[in-house]
Coordinates of C-alpha atoms in Angstrom, one line a residue:
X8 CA 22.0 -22.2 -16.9
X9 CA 19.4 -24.7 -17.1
X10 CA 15.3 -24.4 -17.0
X11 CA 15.4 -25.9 -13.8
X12 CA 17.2 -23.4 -12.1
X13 CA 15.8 -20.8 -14.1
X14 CA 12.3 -21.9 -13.3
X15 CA 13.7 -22.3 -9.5
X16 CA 15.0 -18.4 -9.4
X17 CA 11.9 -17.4 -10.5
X18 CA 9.6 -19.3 -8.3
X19 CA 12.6 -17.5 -5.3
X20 CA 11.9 -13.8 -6.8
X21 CA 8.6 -14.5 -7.2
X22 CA 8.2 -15.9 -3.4
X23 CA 10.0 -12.8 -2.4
X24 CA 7.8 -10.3 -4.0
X25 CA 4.9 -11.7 -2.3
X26 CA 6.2 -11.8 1.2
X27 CA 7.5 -8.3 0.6
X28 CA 3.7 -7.4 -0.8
X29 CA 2.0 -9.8 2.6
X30 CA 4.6 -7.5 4.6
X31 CA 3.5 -4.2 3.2
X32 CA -0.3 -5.2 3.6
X33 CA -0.2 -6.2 7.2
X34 CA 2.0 -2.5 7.7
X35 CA -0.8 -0.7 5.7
X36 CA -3.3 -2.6 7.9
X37 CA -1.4 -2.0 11.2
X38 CA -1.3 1.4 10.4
X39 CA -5.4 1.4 9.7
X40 CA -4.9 0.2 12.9
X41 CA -3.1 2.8 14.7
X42 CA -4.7 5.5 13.3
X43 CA -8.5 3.8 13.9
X44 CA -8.1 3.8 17.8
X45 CA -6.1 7.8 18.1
X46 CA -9.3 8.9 16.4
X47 CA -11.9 6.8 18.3
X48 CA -9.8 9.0 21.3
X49 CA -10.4 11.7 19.3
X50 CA -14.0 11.5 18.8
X51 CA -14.8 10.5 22.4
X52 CA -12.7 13.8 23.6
X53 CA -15.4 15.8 21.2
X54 CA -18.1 13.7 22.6
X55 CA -18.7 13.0 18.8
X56 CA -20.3 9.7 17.2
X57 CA -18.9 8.4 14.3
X58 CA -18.4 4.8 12.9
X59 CA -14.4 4.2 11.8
X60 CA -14.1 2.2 8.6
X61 CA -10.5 1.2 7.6
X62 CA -9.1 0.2 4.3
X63 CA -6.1 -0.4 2.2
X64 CA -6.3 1.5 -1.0
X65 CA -3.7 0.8 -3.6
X66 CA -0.3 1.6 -1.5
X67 CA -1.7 3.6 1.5
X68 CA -3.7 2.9 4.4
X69 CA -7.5 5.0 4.2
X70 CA -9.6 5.4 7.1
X71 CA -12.8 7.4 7.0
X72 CA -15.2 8.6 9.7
X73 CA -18.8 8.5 8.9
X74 CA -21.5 9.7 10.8
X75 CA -23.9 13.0 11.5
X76 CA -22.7 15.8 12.9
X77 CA -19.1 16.1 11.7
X78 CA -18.9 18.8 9.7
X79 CA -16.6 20.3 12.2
X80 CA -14.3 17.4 11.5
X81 CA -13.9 19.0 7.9
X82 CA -14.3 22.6 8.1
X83 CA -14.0 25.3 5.5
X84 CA -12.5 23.6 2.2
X85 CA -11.6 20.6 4.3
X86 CA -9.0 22.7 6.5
X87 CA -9.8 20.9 9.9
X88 CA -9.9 17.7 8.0
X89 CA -6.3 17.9 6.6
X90 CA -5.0 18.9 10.0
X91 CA -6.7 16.1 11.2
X92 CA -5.2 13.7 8.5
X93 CA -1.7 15.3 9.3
X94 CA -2.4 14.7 13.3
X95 CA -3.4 11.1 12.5
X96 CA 0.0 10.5 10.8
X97 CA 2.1 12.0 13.1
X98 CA 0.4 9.1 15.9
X99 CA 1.1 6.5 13.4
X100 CA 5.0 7.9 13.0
X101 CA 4.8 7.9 17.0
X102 CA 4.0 3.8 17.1
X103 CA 5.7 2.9 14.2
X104 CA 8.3 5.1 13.6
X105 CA 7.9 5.0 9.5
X106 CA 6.2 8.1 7.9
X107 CA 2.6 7.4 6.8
X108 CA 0.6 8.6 3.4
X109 CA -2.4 7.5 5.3
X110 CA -5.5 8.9 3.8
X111 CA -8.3 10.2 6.0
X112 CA -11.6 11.2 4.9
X113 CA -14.6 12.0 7.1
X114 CA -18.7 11.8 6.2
X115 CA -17.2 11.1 2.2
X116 CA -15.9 14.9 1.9
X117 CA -12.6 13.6 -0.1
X118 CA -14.9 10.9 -1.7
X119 CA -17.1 13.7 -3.3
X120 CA -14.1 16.0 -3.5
X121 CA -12.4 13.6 -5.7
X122 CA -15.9 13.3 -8.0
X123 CA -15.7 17.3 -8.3
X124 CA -11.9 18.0 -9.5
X125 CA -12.2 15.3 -11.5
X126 CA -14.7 17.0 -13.6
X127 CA -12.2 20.3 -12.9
X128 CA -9.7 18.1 -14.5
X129 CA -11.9 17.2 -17.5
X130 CA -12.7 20.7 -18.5
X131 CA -9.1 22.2 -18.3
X132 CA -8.0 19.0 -20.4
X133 CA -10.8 20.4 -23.0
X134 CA -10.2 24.2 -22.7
X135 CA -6.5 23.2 -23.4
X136 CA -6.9 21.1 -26.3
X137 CA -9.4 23.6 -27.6
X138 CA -7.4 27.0 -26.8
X139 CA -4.2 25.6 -27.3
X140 CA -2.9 27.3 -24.1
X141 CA -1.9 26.6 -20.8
X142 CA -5.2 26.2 -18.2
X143 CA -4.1 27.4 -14.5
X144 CA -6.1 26.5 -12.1
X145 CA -7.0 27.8 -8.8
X146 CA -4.5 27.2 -6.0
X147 CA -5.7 23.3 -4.4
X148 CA -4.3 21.1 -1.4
X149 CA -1.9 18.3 -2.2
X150 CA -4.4 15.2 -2.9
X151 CA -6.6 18.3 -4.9
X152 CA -3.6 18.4 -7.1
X153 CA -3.0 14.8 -7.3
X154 CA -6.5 14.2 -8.5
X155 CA -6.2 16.7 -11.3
X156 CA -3.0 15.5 -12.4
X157 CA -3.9 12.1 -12.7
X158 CA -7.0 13.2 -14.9
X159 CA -5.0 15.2 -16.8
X160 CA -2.6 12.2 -17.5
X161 CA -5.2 9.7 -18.2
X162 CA -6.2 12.0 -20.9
X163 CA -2.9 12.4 -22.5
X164 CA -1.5 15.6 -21.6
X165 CA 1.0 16.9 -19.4
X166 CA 0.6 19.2 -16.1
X167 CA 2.9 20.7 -13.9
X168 CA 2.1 22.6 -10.4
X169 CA 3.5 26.1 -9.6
X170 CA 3.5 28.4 -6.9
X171 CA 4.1 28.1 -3.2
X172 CA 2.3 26.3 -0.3
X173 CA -0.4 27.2 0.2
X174 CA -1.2 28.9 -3.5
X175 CA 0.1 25.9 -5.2
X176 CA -2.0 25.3 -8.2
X177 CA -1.7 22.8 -11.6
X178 CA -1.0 23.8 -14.8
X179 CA -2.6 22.5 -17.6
X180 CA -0.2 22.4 -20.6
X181 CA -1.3 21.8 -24.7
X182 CA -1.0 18.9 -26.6

């Protein structure tokens, strides 16, 4: 095969990957989209105020609610809020008919969430290395997990989760 129709495939592939990326963005952004106007609904239902940002972080769409007054939007260890995020979903599944990983946080709960575990993540990485012994930790939501996994991988170890919904919890294994 010659360069040129090497370079010529590779200019195809490479074409290809960017339309499928362009494609994937304006989804992630429709779905931002979707999800903005079911909970400006919401909020007007409540009689709540809150300001709707939207985003696309990494592979998923994120939308957060900011404003006063919305604790109630998170509740007790961020209950209401992932009922909420699972609510929000299932009205972007309605329009689109694709299953969501949209991420919804509200007044930077998940934000400052994500600061804390990650710190929880730290110190069973260092309680591990210095015990030698597996660190379980208490029982955590899905993206509570995912936070402390990804710590617990960016410092070189391994972690597994065990247990049932909703007493799931990571595992912390030695070097």
């Amino acid at each position: 095969m010659s360069d040129g129709m090497q370079n010529t495939e590779a200019a195809e592939e490479s074409a290809a990957k960017t339309t499928t990326a362009g494609e994937r963005l304006k989804a992630l952004e429709a779905e931002s989209d979707i999800a903005a106007d079911y909970l400006e609904e919401l909020l007007d239902i409540a009689d709540l105020d809150g300001d709707i940002d939207m985003d696309v972080d990494g592979d998923r769409a994120a939308v957060s609610i900011v404003g006063a007054e919305l604790n109630n939007l998170v509740g007790e260890n961020g209950k209401v809020l992932e009922a909420l995020q699972e609510l929000t979903r299932l009205a972007v599944y309605r329009e689109t008919g694709e299953r969501s990983r949209l991420m919804l946080d509200v007044s930077n709960y998940r934000a400052n969430r994500k600061a804390e575990l990650e710190e929880v993540g730290r110190k069973a990485v260092e309680e591990a290395k210095a015990t030698g012994t597996a660190v379980r930790l208490d029982p955590m939501t899905p993206f509570e997990r995912k936070v402390v996994h990804d710590v617990v991988a960016a410092a070189g170890l391994t972690s597994e989760s065990e247990g049932e919904e909703p007493r799931r919890r990571v595992v912390v294994q030695p070097s």
